[in-house]
């Protein structure tokens, strides 16, 4: 199969990757950087591999403007492992954490943290099917919490914070799995940022953690060695064998983003793509976006017709035209177009064009 036979893939994750990244990986497959071997066959202790991981880290630091007092860790276990790793490491004094619950992932993170300490849910939008980001009164924030947790972009419900809680000395922790590198962020606002790679970075199997140094080294004596951030921080993410291929692809994606002009340029493109699609939904008589306007995600665009049978027909008819994976999450139904960094604007244009035709033919 050649690249021009590819479908337009709106999958929420694992998801579309830049064609240029995969073409480079294909060229490197049997002989990476003149080493005479595939990156998969390289010792992680070799000079060739050290260069790959060091370059990936530096490019990520450049892209996100990560200060020197933050460590960049390449971990495994997926974002779901972070739901446990975060409390294991950050419950260090009061063993209390504040949470805002904006969807399935925040709920899972909260219930995992509860195994290790006290979880205080400041606000939840669950009663309204997570169609907005709730804003708790800052007076209710716990002054003595060990951390404050939010899911910056809610992949399933298509919401995103357009503000950040002012938590003072309490470290703000966020799951950025589905929006990392899609927009400029001020890393210094956070104590810890984590992200599974399979949405906007590379293949499943790598999980990024960007952690302020003072938050490292507080895990209790019962914390497994592999789950102590200090272990990987002290060993350059190489206490054991890291997910070498995934880190290599992540590195290629970081280069791709740099060549594109960095996160400011990427954010502009993402805003343009999302605005077009939301406008098409809002202007249509058939489709509707359940998310309040001010909290809409740039990455995951959720919409419905209001008729489940028609939703299913839309997803099936779109697939027949090469517009695939437009079904909503199995827990919510409807439609979801994930338009991550690698989704070209022409892919969004084709979806909008298809929506217009579908509306005409099924009115
Ligand atoms: C996909 C996703 C997860 C789960 O990631 P895994 O790597 O499969 O554990 C968690 N949080 C968010 C926001 C996600 O989008």
XYZ file of C-alpha atoms and ligand atoms in Angstrom:
378
model
C 0.000 0.000 0.000
C 1.392 3.378 -0.935
C 0.808 6.601 0.964
C -1.719 7.950 -1.545
C -4.058 5.029 -0.750
C -4.326 6.122 2.871
C -7.659 6.925 4.495
C -8.400 10.113 6.414
C -8.201 8.868 9.979
C -10.166 10.697 12.683
C -9.310 8.139 15.392
C -9.073 9.455 18.963
C -6.037 7.286 19.669
C -3.878 5.667 18.608
C -4.300 8.234 15.913
C -2.984 9.786 12.735
C 0.736 10.602 12.612
C 2.512 12.976 10.217
C 3.206 11.231 6.894
C 6.669 12.830 6.826
C 7.471 11.159 10.171
C 6.439 7.717 8.953
C 8.249 8.162 5.624
C 11.433 9.012 7.545
C 10.897 5.980 9.810
C 10.434 3.801 6.721
C 13.689 5.099 5.210
C 15.490 4.458 8.519
C 13.883 1.063 9.128
C 16.793 -1.163 8.132
C 19.625 1.285 8.678
C 19.099 4.074 11.192
C 21.461 7.069 10.940
C 24.118 4.997 9.206
C 24.375 2.524 12.100
C 23.673 -0.434 9.813
C 20.779 -1.538 11.992
C 17.189 -0.678 12.786
C 16.563 1.521 15.823
C 14.675 -1.512 17.217
C 17.859 -3.555 17.096
C 20.040 -0.987 18.856
C 21.306 -1.289 22.398
C 19.756 1.475 24.470
C 23.249 1.890 25.972
C 24.834 2.636 22.580
C 26.092 6.052 21.515
C 23.717 5.978 18.540
C 20.706 5.532 20.800
C 21.893 8.026 23.415
C 22.018 10.585 20.641
C 18.411 9.769 19.623
C 16.961 10.161 23.133
C 19.058 13.250 23.957
C 17.982 14.963 20.732
C 14.326 14.061 21.353
C 14.488 15.529 24.850
C 16.210 18.718 23.704
C 13.726 19.239 20.852
C 10.798 18.809 23.269
C 12.436 21.275 25.662
C 12.821 23.782 22.815
C 9.241 23.302 21.585
C 7.596 23.665 25.010
C 10.142 26.057 26.467
C 10.705 23.707 29.417
C 12.791 25.363 32.168
C 15.981 23.699 33.477
C 14.403 22.896 36.832
C 12.050 20.412 35.160
C 12.943 16.836 34.250
C 11.640 15.225 31.083
C 10.939 11.512 31.587
C 10.070 8.905 28.967
C 7.995 6.301 30.818
C 5.845 3.252 30.076
C 2.487 1.977 31.304
C 0.349 4.516 29.455
C -1.435 7.490 30.929
C -3.488 5.096 33.071
C -0.331 4.129 34.967
C 0.136 7.817 35.798
C -3.191 7.754 37.633
C -1.371 5.637 40.267
C 2.176 6.952 39.838
C 1.136 10.546 40.550
C -0.366 9.900 44.023
C 2.415 7.417 44.860
C 4.957 10.200 44.344
C 3.099 13.388 45.197
C 1.223 12.397 48.361
C 4.041 13.535 50.610
C 2.517 15.684 53.405
C -1.255 15.928 53.944
C -1.908 13.057 51.524
C -4.802 15.119 50.157
C -5.485 16.173 46.573
C -8.071 18.444 44.937
C -9.660 17.271 41.695
C -11.928 18.801 39.075
C -13.824 15.984 37.371
C -14.447 16.706 33.685
C -14.784 13.210 32.268
C -13.932 9.546 32.345
C -10.166 10.044 32.635
C -10.370 12.492 35.546
C -12.758 10.097 37.291
C -10.345 7.223 36.838
C -7.441 9.354 38.079
C -9.455 10.335 41.156
C -10.515 6.803 42.030
C -6.931 5.569 41.693
C -5.605 8.407 43.889
C -8.206 7.477 46.513
C -6.313 4.229 47.080
C -3.394 6.230 48.456
C -4.929 9.240 50.190
C -7.838 11.665 50.395
C -9.442 12.910 47.206
C -11.471 16.094 47.344
C -13.710 16.576 44.278
C -14.123 20.343 44.021
C -16.477 20.223 41.038
C -17.832 17.842 38.431
C -19.872 18.316 35.251
C -21.022 14.696 35.216
C -24.687 15.600 35.809
C -24.593 17.430 32.453
C -22.758 14.613 30.664
C -19.464 16.544 30.902
C -20.531 19.120 28.294
C -18.638 21.934 30.009
C -15.678 22.612 32.316
C -16.966 23.444 35.817
C -15.301 26.343 37.639
C -15.146 25.852 41.418
C -14.849 28.846 43.729
C -11.114 29.284 44.540
C -12.152 29.756 48.192
C -12.944 26.016 48.238
C -9.434 24.949 47.141
C -7.602 23.030 49.899
C -4.651 25.124 51.111
C -2.824 22.029 52.349
C -3.412 19.736 49.342
C -0.354 17.879 48.058
C -1.505 18.558 44.504
C -4.398 19.845 42.399
C -5.412 17.674 39.441
C -7.086 18.507 36.131
C -7.480 16.833 32.721
C -6.632 19.702 30.374
C -8.362 18.240 27.308
C -11.182 15.736 27.596
C -10.798 13.360 24.681
C -14.185 11.641 25.003
C -16.408 14.677 25.653
C -14.569 17.229 23.515
C -13.916 19.854 26.190
C -10.798 21.850 27.066
C -9.941 24.338 29.832
C -9.750 27.947 28.664
C -8.435 28.949 32.129
C -6.181 27.398 34.753
C -6.822 27.189 38.494
C -4.619 29.571 40.489
C -3.363 27.068 43.050
C -0.634 29.121 44.719
C 1.905 26.808 46.398
C -0.112 23.682 45.610
C 1.381 22.047 42.500
C -0.997 21.896 39.546
C -0.885 18.487 37.853
C -2.420 17.809 34.479
C -3.109 14.983 32.070
C -2.289 16.516 28.661
C -2.532 13.267 26.694
C -4.855 14.577 24.000
C -3.660 18.177 23.639
C 0.070 18.163 24.306
C 1.982 20.074 21.606
C -1.269 21.328 20.040
C -0.919 24.820 21.507
C 1.489 26.967 23.468
C 1.441 26.300 27.218
C 3.293 27.914 30.093
C 5.025 24.926 31.683
C 5.844 26.943 34.812
C 2.139 26.971 35.720
C 2.382 23.225 36.356
C 4.243 21.025 38.815
C 3.729 17.975 36.643
C 2.495 17.383 33.097
C 1.913 13.842 31.852
C 0.836 12.576 28.441
C 0.431 9.243 26.721
C 2.132 9.456 23.324
C -0.507 7.836 21.153
C -2.627 10.963 20.532
C -0.282 13.684 19.380
C 3.257 12.329 19.610
C 3.847 8.804 18.339
C 3.011 5.146 18.857
C 1.442 3.796 22.051
C 4.015 2.664 24.598
C 5.677 5.943 25.584
C 4.314 8.198 28.303
C 5.853 11.607 28.885
C 6.263 13.198 32.282
C 7.507 16.770 32.651
C 8.093 17.242 36.362
C 9.433 20.077 38.515
C 12.517 18.843 40.348
C 11.276 19.614 43.860
C 8.439 17.114 43.333
C 10.888 14.254 42.768
C 12.145 12.097 45.633
C 9.127 11.983 47.942
C 7.796 8.499 47.159
C 7.276 6.357 50.241
C 9.362 3.257 51.064
C 6.677 0.935 49.668
C 6.637 2.603 46.270
C 7.876 0.128 43.644
C 11.251 1.199 42.232
C 9.860 1.438 38.717
C 7.057 3.782 39.836
C 9.311 6.246 41.665
C 9.924 9.247 39.363
C 13.356 9.553 41.023
C 14.428 6.224 39.551
C 13.959 7.367 35.960
C 15.048 10.960 36.695
C 18.379 9.728 38.121
C 18.912 7.405 35.173
C 17.973 9.576 32.200
C 14.827 7.455 31.623
C 17.120 4.422 31.267
C 16.941 2.618 34.601
C 15.733 -0.276 32.471
C 15.163 -0.614 28.731
C 13.037 2.347 27.617
C 10.471 2.066 24.785
C 13.230 2.764 22.271
C 11.239 2.758 19.040
C 8.470 4.943 20.465
C 10.956 7.520 21.743
C 12.627 7.569 18.318
C 9.277 8.265 16.583
C 8.466 10.920 19.200
C 11.786 12.541 18.315
C 10.853 12.615 14.624
C 7.498 14.216 15.502
C 9.267 16.879 17.575
C 11.523 17.678 14.581
C 8.453 17.821 12.317
C 6.851 20.351 14.678
C 10.010 22.437 14.826
C 10.212 22.525 11.025
C 6.591 23.636 10.905
C 7.442 26.658 13.053
C 6.855 25.319 16.569
C 3.805 25.399 18.799
C 2.697 28.922 17.947
C 2.412 27.980 14.271
C 0.802 24.633 15.148
C -1.734 26.343 17.416
C -2.765 28.730 14.628
C -3.339 25.848 12.228
C -5.280 23.896 14.876
C -7.483 26.901 15.654
C -8.256 27.359 11.979
C -9.103 23.669 11.482
C -11.341 23.503 14.575
C -13.112 26.814 13.852
C -14.059 25.622 10.352
C -15.501 22.387 11.662
C -17.411 23.944 14.575
C -18.801 26.609 12.215
C -20.005 23.891 9.834
C -21.721 22.110 12.745
C -23.269 25.286 14.190
C -24.523 26.438 10.782
C -26.070 23.084 9.902
C -29.685 22.165 10.613
C -28.832 18.492 11.041
C -25.761 18.501 13.306
C -25.285 19.902 16.783
C -22.309 20.133 19.134
C -23.367 19.417 22.736
C -20.344 21.231 24.231
C -20.733 24.852 25.401
C -18.893 27.177 23.018
C -16.279 28.499 25.414
C -15.050 25.033 26.467
C -14.737 23.356 23.072
C -11.657 21.270 22.345
C -9.401 22.035 19.389
C -8.494 18.349 19.131
C -11.678 16.315 19.655
C -14.792 17.671 17.986
C -17.952 15.961 19.229
C -21.283 16.251 17.391
C -24.656 14.491 17.034
C -27.738 14.555 14.820
C -30.049 13.751 17.714
C -31.073 10.494 15.997
C -28.927 7.459 16.809
C -29.813 5.642 13.588
C -28.826 8.661 11.522
C -25.569 8.984 13.520
C -24.715 5.370 12.648
C -25.512 5.977 8.983
C -23.278 9.050 8.996
C -20.354 7.086 10.421
C -20.873 4.221 7.946
C -21.357 6.449 4.873
C -18.291 8.522 5.823
C -16.226 5.355 6.145
C -17.280 4.295 2.634
C -15.701 7.558 1.421
C -12.435 7.006 3.259
C -13.278 9.232 6.253
C -12.775 6.701 9.032
C -13.140 6.378 12.817
C -15.795 9.094 13.164
C -17.884 7.206 15.730
C -18.078 8.741 19.209
C -16.543 6.938 22.200
C -18.368 3.713 23.000
C -19.665 5.307 26.212
C -21.354 8.308 24.528
C -22.162 7.426 20.891
C -22.757 10.134 18.282
C -19.770 11.359 16.308
C -16.289 12.535 17.188
C -13.722 13.889 14.774
C -10.290 13.875 16.367
C -8.265 16.429 14.439
C -4.859 16.153 16.058
C -1.746 18.008 14.855
C -1.124 15.491 12.061
C -4.613 15.875 10.539
C -4.095 18.084 7.473
C -6.485 20.975 6.910
C -7.526 19.268 3.663
C -8.806 16.318 5.754
C -11.072 18.670 7.714
C -12.239 20.272 4.454
C -13.185 16.849 3.096
C -15.160 16.063 6.249
C -17.055 19.365 6.029
C -17.790 18.728 2.364
C -19.109 15.261 3.233
C -21.289 16.692 6.051
C -22.905 19.115 3.583
C -23.675 16.333 1.128
C -24.947 13.984 3.857
C -27.265 16.685 5.185
C -28.720 17.335 1.723
C -29.212 13.651 0.948
C -30.715 12.748 4.326
C -32.779 15.823 5.159
C -6.189 8.282 25.950
C -6.225 8.997 27.236
C -5.913 8.357 28.455
C -5.586 6.888 28.555
O -4.356 6.615 28.022
P -3.684 5.159 28.113
O -2.308 5.458 27.614
O -4.489 4.263 27.215
O -3.719 4.711 29.514
C -5.903 9.132 29.597
N -6.200 10.434 29.572
C -6.535 11.079 28.427
C -6.870 12.540 28.452
C -6.553 10.370 27.223
O -6.874 11.010 26.091
